[in-house]
XYZ file of C-alpha atoms in Angstrom:
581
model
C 91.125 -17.540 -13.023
C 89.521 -19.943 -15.485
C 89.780 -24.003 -14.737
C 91.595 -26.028 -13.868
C 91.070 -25.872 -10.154
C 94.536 -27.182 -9.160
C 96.366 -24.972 -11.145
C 97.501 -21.584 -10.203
C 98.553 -18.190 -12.236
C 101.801 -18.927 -13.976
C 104.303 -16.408 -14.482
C 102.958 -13.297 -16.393
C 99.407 -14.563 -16.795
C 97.627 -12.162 -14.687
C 99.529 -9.458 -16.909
C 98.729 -11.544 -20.178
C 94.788 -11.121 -19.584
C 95.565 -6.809 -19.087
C 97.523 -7.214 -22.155
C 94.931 -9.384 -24.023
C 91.578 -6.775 -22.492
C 93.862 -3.836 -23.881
C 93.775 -5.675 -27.349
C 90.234 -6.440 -27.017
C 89.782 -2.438 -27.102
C 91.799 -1.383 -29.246
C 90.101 -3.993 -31.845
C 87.436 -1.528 -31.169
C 85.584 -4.800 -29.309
C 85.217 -2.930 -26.120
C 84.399 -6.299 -24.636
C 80.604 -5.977 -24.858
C 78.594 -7.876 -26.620
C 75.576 -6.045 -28.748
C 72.616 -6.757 -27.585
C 70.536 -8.179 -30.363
C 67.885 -6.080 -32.013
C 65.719 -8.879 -33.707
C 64.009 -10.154 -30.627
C 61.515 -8.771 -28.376
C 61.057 -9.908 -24.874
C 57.500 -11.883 -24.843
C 57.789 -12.815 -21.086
C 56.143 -11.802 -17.976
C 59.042 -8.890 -17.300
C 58.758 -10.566 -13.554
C 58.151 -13.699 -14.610
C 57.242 -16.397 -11.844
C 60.180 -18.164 -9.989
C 57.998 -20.859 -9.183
C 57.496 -22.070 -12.533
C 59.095 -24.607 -13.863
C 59.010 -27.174 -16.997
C 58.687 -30.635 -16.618
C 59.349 -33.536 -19.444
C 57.323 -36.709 -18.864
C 59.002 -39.317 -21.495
C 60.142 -42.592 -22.165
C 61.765 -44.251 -24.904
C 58.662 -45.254 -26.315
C 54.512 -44.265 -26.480
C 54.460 -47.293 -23.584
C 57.277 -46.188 -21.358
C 55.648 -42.196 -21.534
C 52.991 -43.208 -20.232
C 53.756 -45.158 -17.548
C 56.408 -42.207 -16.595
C 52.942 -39.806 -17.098
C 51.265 -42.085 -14.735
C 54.116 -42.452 -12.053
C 54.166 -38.383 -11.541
C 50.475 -38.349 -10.724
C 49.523 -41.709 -9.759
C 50.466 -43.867 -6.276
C 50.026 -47.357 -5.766
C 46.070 -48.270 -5.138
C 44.466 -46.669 -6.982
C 40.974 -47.574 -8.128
C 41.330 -48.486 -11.516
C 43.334 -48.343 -14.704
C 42.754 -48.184 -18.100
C 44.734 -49.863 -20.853
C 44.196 -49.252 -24.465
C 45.868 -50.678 -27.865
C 49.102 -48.389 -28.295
C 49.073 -48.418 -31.824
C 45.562 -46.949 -33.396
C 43.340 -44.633 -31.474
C 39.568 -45.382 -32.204
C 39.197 -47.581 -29.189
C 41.392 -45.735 -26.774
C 39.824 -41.965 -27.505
C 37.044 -42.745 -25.062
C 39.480 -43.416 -22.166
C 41.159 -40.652 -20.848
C 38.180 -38.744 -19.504
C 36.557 -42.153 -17.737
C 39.907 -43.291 -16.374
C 40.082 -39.404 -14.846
C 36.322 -40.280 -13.136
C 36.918 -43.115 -11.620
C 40.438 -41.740 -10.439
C 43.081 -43.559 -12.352
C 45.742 -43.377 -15.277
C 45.755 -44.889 -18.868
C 48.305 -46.904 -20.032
C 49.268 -49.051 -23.522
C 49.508 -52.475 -24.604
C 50.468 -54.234 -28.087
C 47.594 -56.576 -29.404
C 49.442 -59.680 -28.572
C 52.163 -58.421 -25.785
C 52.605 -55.941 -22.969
C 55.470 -53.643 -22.642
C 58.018 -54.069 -19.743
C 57.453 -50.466 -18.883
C 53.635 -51.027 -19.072
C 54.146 -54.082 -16.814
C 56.384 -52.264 -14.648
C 53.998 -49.449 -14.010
C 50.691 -51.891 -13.475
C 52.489 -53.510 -10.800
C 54.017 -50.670 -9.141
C 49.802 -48.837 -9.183
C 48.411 -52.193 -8.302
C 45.042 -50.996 -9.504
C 41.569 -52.491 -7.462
C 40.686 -53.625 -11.124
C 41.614 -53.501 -14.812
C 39.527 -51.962 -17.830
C 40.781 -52.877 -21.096
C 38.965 -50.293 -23.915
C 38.792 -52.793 -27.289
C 37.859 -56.419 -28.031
C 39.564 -59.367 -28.577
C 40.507 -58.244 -32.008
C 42.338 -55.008 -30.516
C 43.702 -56.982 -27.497
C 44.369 -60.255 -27.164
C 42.830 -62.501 -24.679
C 46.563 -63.639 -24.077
C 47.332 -60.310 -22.869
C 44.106 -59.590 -21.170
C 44.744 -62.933 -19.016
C 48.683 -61.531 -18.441
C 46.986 -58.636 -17.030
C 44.563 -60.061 -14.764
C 47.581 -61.127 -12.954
C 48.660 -57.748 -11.810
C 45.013 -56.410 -10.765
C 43.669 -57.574 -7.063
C 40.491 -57.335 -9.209
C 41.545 -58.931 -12.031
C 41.121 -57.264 -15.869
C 37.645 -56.824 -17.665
C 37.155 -55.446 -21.269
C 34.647 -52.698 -22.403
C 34.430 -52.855 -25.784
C 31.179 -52.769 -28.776
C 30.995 -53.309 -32.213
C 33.283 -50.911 -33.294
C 34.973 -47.752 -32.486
C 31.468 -45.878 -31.688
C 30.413 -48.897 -29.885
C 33.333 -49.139 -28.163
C 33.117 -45.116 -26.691
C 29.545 -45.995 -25.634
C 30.204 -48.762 -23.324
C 33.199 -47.091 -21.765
C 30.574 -44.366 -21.431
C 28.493 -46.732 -19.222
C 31.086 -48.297 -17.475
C 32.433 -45.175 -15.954
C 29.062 -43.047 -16.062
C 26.326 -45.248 -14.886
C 24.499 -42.671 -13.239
C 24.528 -40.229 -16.423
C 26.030 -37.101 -16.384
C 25.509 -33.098 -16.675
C 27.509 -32.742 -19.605
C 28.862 -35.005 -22.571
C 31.316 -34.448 -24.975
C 31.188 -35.890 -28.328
C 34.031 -35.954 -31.204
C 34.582 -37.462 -34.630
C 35.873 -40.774 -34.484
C 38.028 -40.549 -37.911
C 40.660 -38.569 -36.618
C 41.786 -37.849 -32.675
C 42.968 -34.411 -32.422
C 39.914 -32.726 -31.448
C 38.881 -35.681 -28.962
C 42.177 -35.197 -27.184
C 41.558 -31.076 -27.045
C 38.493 -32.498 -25.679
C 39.755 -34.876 -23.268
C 41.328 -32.277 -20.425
C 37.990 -30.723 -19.786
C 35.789 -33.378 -20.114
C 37.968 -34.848 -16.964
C 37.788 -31.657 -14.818
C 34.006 -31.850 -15.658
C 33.152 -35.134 -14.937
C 32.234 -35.858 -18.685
C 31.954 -39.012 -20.845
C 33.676 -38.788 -24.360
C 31.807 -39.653 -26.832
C 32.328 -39.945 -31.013
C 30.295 -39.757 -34.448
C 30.482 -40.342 -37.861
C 31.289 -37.476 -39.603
C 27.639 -37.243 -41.562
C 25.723 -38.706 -39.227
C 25.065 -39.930 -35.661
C 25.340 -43.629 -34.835
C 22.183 -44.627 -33.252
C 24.161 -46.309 -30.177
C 25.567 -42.745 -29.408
C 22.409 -41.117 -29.680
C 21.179 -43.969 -27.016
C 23.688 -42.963 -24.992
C 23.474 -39.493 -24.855
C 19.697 -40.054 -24.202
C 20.857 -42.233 -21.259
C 23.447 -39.793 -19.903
C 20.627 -37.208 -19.929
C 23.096 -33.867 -20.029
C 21.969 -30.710 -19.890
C 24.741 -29.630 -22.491
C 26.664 -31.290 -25.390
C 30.310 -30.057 -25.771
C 30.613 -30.290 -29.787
C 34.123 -30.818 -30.704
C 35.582 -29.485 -34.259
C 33.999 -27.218 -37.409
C 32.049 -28.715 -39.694
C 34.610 -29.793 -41.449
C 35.075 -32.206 -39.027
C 31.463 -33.378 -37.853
C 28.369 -31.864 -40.132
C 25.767 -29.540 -39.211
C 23.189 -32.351 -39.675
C 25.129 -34.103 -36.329
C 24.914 -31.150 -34.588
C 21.227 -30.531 -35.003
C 20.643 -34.729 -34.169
C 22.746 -33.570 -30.900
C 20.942 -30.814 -30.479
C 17.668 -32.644 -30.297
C 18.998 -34.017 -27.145
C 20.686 -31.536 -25.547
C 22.062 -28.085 -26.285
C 24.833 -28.261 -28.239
C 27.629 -25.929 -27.898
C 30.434 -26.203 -30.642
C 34.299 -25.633 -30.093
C 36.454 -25.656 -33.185
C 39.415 -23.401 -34.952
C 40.833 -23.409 -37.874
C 43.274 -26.708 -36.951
C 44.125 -28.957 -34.884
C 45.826 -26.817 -32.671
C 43.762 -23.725 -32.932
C 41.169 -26.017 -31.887
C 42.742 -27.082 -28.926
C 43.540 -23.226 -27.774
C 39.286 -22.359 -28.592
C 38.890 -25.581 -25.896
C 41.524 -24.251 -23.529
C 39.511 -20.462 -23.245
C 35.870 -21.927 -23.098
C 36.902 -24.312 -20.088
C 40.136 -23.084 -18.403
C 40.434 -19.349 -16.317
C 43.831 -18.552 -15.417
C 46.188 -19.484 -12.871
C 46.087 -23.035 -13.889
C 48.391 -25.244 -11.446
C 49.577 -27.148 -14.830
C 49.299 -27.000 -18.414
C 50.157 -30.131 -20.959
C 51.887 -29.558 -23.904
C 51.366 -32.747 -26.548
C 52.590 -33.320 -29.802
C 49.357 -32.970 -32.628
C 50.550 -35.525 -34.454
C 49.781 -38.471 -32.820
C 47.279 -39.649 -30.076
C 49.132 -42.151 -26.816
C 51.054 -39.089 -25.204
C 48.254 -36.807 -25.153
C 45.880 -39.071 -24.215
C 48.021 -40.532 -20.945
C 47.951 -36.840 -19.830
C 44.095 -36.761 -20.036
C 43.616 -38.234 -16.430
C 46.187 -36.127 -14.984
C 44.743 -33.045 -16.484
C 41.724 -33.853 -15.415
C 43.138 -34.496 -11.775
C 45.227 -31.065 -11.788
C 42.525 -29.006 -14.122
C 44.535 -27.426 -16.725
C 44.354 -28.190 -20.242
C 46.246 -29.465 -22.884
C 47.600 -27.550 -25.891
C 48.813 -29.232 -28.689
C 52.339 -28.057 -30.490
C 54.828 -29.942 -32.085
C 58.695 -29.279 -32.762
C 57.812 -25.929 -31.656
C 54.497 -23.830 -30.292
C 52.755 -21.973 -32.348
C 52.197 -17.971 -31.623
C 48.837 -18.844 -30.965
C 49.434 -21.483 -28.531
C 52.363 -19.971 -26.963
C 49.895 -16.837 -26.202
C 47.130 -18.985 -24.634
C 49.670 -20.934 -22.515
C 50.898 -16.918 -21.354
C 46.808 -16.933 -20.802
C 46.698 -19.870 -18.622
C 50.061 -19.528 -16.470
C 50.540 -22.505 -15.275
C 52.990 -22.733 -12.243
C 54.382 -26.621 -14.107
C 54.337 -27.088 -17.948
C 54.251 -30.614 -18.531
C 55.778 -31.788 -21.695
C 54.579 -35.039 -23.235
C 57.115 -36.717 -24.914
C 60.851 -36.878 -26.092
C 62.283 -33.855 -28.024
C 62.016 -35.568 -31.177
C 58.180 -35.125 -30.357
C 57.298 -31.691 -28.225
C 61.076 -30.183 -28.866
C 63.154 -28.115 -26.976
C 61.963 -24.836 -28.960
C 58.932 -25.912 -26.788
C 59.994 -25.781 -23.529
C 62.234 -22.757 -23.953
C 59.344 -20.957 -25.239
C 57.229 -22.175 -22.177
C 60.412 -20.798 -20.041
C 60.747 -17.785 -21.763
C 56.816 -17.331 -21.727
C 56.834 -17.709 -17.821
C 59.844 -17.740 -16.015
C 62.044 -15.637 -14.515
C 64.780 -16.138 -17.142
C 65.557 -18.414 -20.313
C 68.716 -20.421 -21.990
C 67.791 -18.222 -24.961
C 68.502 -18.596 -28.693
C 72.236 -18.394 -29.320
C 73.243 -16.151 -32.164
C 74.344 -16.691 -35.716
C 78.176 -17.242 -36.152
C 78.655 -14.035 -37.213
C 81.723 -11.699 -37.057
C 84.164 -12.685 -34.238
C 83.716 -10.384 -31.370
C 85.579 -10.838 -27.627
C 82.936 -10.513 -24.728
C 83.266 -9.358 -21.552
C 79.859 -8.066 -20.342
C 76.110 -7.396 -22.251
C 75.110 -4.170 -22.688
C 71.087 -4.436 -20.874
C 68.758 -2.249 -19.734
C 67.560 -4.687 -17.313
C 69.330 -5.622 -14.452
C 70.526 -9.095 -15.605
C 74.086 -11.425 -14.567
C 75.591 -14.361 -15.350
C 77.153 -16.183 -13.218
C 78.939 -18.899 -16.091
C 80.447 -21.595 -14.767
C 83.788 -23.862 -15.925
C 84.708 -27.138 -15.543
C 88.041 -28.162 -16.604
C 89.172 -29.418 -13.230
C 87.812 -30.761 -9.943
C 84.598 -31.585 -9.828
C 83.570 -32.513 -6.298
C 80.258 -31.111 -5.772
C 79.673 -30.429 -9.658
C 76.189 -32.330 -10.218
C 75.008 -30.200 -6.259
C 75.592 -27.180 -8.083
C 74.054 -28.098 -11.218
C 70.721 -29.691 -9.064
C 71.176 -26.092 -6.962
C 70.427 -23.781 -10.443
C 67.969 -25.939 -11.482
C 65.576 -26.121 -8.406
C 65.849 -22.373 -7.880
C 65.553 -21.561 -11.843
C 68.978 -20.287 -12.551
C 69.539 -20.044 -15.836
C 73.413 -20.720 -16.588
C 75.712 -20.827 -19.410
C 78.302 -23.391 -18.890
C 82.233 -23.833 -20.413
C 83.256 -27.553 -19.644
C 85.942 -29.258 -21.900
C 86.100 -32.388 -23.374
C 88.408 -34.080 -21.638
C 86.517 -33.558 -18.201
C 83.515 -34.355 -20.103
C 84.617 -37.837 -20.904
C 85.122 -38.457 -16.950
C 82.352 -40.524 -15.558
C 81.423 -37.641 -13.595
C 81.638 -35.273 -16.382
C 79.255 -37.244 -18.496
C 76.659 -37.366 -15.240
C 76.703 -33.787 -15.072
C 76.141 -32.975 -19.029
C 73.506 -35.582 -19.082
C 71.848 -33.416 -15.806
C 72.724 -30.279 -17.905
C 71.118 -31.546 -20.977
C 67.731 -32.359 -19.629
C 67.511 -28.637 -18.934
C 67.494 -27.328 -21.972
C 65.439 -24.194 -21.299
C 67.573 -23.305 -18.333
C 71.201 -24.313 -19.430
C 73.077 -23.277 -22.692
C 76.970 -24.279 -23.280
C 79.797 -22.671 -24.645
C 82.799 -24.847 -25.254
C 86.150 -24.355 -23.507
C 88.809 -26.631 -25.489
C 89.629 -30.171 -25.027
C 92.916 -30.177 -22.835
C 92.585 -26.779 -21.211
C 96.112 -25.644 -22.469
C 97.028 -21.982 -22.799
C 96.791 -21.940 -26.462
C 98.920 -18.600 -27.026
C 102.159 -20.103 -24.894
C 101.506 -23.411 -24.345
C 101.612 -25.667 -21.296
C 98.840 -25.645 -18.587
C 96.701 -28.365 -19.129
C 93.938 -30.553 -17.202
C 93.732 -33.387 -15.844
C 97.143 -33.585 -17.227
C 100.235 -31.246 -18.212
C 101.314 -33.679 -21.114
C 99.108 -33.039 -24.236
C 100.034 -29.505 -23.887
C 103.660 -29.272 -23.950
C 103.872 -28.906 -27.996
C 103.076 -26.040 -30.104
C 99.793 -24.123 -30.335
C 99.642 -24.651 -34.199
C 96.274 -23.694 -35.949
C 95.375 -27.427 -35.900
C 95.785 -28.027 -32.413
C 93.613 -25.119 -32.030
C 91.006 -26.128 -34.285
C 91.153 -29.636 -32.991
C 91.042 -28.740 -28.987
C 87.393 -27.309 -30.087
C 86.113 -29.856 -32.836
C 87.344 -32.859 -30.381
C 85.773 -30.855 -27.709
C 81.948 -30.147 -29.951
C 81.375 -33.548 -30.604
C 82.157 -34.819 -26.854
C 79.501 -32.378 -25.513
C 76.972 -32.755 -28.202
C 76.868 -36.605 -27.164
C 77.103 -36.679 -23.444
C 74.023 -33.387 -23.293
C 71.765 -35.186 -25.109
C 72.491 -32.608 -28.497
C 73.510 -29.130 -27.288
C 75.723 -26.941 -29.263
C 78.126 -25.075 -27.373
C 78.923 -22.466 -30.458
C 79.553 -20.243 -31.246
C 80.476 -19.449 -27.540
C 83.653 -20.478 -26.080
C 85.919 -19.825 -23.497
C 89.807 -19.455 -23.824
C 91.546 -21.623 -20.749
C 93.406 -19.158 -18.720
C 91.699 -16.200 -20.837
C 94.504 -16.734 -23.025
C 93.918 -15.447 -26.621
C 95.018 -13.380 -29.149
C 94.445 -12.454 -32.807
C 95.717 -15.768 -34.525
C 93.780 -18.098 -31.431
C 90.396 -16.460 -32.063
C 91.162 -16.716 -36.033
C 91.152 -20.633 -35.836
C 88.587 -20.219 -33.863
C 86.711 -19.156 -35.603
C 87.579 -20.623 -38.439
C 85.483 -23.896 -36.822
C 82.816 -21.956 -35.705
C 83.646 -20.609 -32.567
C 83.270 -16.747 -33.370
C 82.002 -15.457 -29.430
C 85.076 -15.528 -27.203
C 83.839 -14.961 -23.718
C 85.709 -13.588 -21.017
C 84.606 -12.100 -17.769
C 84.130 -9.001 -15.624
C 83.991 -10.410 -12.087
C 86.208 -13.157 -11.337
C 85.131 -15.202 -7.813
C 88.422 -16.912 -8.250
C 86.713 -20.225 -6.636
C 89.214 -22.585 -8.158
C 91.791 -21.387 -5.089
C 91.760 -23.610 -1.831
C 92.308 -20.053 0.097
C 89.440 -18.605 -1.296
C 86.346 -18.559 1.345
C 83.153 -18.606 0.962
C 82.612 -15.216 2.066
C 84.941 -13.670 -0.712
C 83.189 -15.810 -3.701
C 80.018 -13.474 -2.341
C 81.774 -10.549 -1.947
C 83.713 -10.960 -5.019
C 80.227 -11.525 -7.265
C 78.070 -9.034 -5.319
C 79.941 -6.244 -3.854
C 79.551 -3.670 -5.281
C 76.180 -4.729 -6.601
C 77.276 -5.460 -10.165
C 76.619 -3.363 -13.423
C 73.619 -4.460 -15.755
C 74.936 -7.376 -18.269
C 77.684 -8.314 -15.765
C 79.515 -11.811 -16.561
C 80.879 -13.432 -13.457
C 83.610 -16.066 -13.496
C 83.293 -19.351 -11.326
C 83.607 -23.034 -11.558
C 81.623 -26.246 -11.049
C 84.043 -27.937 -8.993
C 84.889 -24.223 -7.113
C 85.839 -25.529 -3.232
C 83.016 -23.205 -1.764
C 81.339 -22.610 -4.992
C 78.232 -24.600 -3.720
C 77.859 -22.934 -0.614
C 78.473 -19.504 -1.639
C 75.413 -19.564 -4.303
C 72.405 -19.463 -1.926
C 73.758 -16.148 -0.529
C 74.710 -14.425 -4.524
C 71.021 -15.661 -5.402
C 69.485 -13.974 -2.347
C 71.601 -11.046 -2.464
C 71.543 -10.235 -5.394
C 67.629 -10.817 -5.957
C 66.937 -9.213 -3.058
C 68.488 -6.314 -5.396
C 65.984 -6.595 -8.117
C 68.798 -8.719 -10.556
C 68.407 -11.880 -12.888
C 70.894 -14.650 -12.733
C 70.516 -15.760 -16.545
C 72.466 -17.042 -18.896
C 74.819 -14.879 -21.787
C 72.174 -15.621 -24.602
C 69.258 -14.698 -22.221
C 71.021 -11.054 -21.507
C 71.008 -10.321 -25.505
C 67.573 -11.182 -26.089
């Protein structure tokens, strides 16, 4: 039975979903899906259950890092650093001190500091304060404001400009030298950054130069630090040959660049980083504050940070498979590292993925996923009671269940129902949705209906049809955060026929899916024991769809025992996307 929960079969439904599977075959449908032909696997075929994907952000380059430093920071720690939010010369030099003395880096405005920045200082309440810039880059206003939330009040490190600047946080956090330094142009911050991570886990200074030539203060420095090696950072392109051999009058000099940005950050990853990392950092390329928050931390967990953008690269995405991290941290909101990005890092890694939903295509009815693996989804409704909804939805996401989900609109609009799509949208590499009408009415006789009978005692015209799944896009798009649910959706009841799917498709809705197991959780006299028995005995075929529902009366407690059971069995609980690719 599809939702809602308290209704039951009608009269002739049970015999309206033989008659409707009949029609499925003899539309030569067969009620598989193809499994699509354009897309190799790239992930571990095991993949690691323990891995998971993590999104540090805030609403702003302020509030991400303070929600960087909150996952890897407590309160009392040593020090933190604070650097100008907006321009990156004086802050470069931070990340890799703040991760020696043992403590995050945050942002300021020259003449304010943000709430969230606030916020976060006084949650850490850091022994001191060091504020990387002069009075020109940060106010004295705001160095004063953040005296006050230091026991050891707020002190500045700072030189005569951007070189300067690098040098005396170099002495500040490094007074005793150190083996090895790392040294970056100071025109751009891309390669500094790709720098950053393993100048932390090696207890090195960052350092930067002119493009054409070293600044004398640096080559003091370096003198001062006394390394036995000088990490170069970029090609020539970026800092000359003639730096290189003034470096390597110091020290050796050993230079790490590719041909970009992000190539560059990969060549940095492979010199420094084995694999089996405990974390990897994913950062946009494009911009300097998120990255360079995550320098500490990477520095504290020793993995590195790789550099993408809306998506990864093939490069990156291969050195991240490298690395194998058991967290990928992503720095950032979508609109900066986006969700191609973490289901890449899922797919990459994990056991399973939401996958990458097909083109519209020609309508086809689906029933099950023709796999050679030994994959099932167990989709889940809501279009009724949702007691226990947001436990399941917590449930599948600690124990990296991927899930395709069929809620309709009008249980979306609950306050509950938008709780539970905002949970389901922030896992966008585990969760995919399909869309499964507005009202819930039986759109080939009418009536049914959830929460309420009413809207669906009228006609099942084309429009209403249309409508129930238009009406029903735009509420789910809004309450996930931006997932589309087609072209998958879900006929209430599994009511359908030739003229439904038409107008369904006709907005985009092309994939009807059905089901080959049904747990029939929605019934009060349906026991735990039978959900299980109904899902896992026998052990299902490959590509098997299973029916069930968020607000299913023993729903939650029948999962843990599916999930061992069938895993125990050698199966993947994934979602309907994840069984084509």
């Amino acid at each position: 039975m599809s939702d809602p929960m308290t209704w039951k079969p009608r009269t002739g439904e049970i015999r309206r979903k033989a008659l409707t599977i009949s029609a499925v075959a003899a539309l030569g449908a067969s009620g598989a899906l193809m499994a699509s032909t354009g897309q190799a696997r790239a992930a571990n075929p095991n993949g690691d259950l323990s891995f998971k994907v993590v999104r540090l952000a805030g609403g702003d380059r302020f509030a991400t890092a303070a929600r960087t430093s909150q996952q890897f920071f407590g309160p009392g720690v040593p020090v933190a650093y604070v650097a100008i939010g907006t321009n990156f010369p004086d802050a470069l030099a931070a990340g890799p001190a703040a991760a020696k003395r043992g403590g995050p880096v945050l942002f300021v405005n020259r003449d304010s500091v943000p709430a969230s920045t606030r916020t976060e200082l006084d949650r850490l309440n850091p022994g001191t304060i060091v504020v990387t810039g002069g009075p020109d880059v940060v106010s004295a206003a705001v160095l004063a404001s953040l005296a006050t939330l230091s026991s050891g009040g707020a002190t500045r490190a700072f030189g005569t400009d951007r070189y300067d600047t690098a040098v005396k946080v170099s002495q500040n956090a490094f007074p005793a030298g150190a083996d090895v330094a790392y040294v970056a142009t100071g025109t751009t911050f891309p390669d500094a950054l790709s720098g950053g991570a393993a100048a932390g886990v090696e207890g090195a200074p960052m350092l930067l130069t002119r493009p054409t030539s070293l600044p004398p203060t640096v080559a003091d420095e370096l003198n001062r630090l006394n390394p036995s090696r000088i990490m170069l950072m970029g090609g020539t392109g970026a800092v000359s040959a003639d730096v290189a051999a003034a470096l390597g009058a110091i020290a050796p000099v050993e230079r790490i660049s590719g041909a970009s940005r992000f190539d560059t950050a990969i060549a940095m990853s492979k010199r420094i980083f084995g694999a089996n990392r405990p974390t990897a950092f994913i950062a946009t390329g494009f911009n300097f504050p998120d990255a360079l928050a995550a320098v500490s931390p990477a520095g504290r967990t020793r993995g590195p940070i790789l550099l993408g953008g809306g998506s990864l690269t093939a490069a990156t995405s291969t050195e991240l498979g490298r690395v194998s991290p058991t967290t990928a941290y992503l720095l950032g909101g979508p609109s900066v590292v986006g969700v191609s990005a973490a289901q890449e890092a899922q797919r990459l890694m994990g056991v399973c993925w939401s996958g990458r939903k097909p083109a519209a295509g020609g309508q086809q009815v689906i029933s099950s996923v023709p796999t050679a693996t030994k994959q099932v989804s167990f989709t889940l409704d809501m279009g009724g009671r949702l007691e226990g909804a947001r436990d399941i939805v917590a449930y599948l996401a600690a124990n990296q269940i991927c899930t395709t989900f069929f809620p309709t609109g009008a249980m979306t609009q609950t306050t509950e129902g938008r709780a539970i799509l905002a949970d389901i949208g922030q896992r966008p590499e585990l969760f995919e949705l399909g869309n499964h009408t507005m009202r819930h009415c039986d759109l080939v006789l009418g009536g049914g209906g959830s929460p309420s009978a009413a809207p669906c005692q009228v006609s099942m015209t084309g429009a209403f049809i249309r409508n129930e799944l238009t009406q029903t896009e735009a509420i789910l798009r809004s309450a996930s955060g931006g997932m589309d649910p087609r072209p998958y959706w879900r006929p209430p009841y599994g009511s359908h026929n030739t003229f439904v799917r038409d107008n369904a498709a006709a907005v985009g809705y092309t994939k009807t899916l059905m089901w080959n197991r049904d747990t029939i959780d929605w019934s009060t006299s349906t026991t735990t024991a039978q959900i299980v028995s109904r899902t896992t005995s026998p052990l299902p075929p490959n590509g098997t769809i299973v029916l069930a529902h968020l607000g299913g009366f023993h729903t939650l407690d029948a999962l843990p025992q599916i999930v061992s059971t069938l895993r125990s069995n050698g199966y993947i609980l994934t979602t309907i996307t994840d069984m084509r690719d």
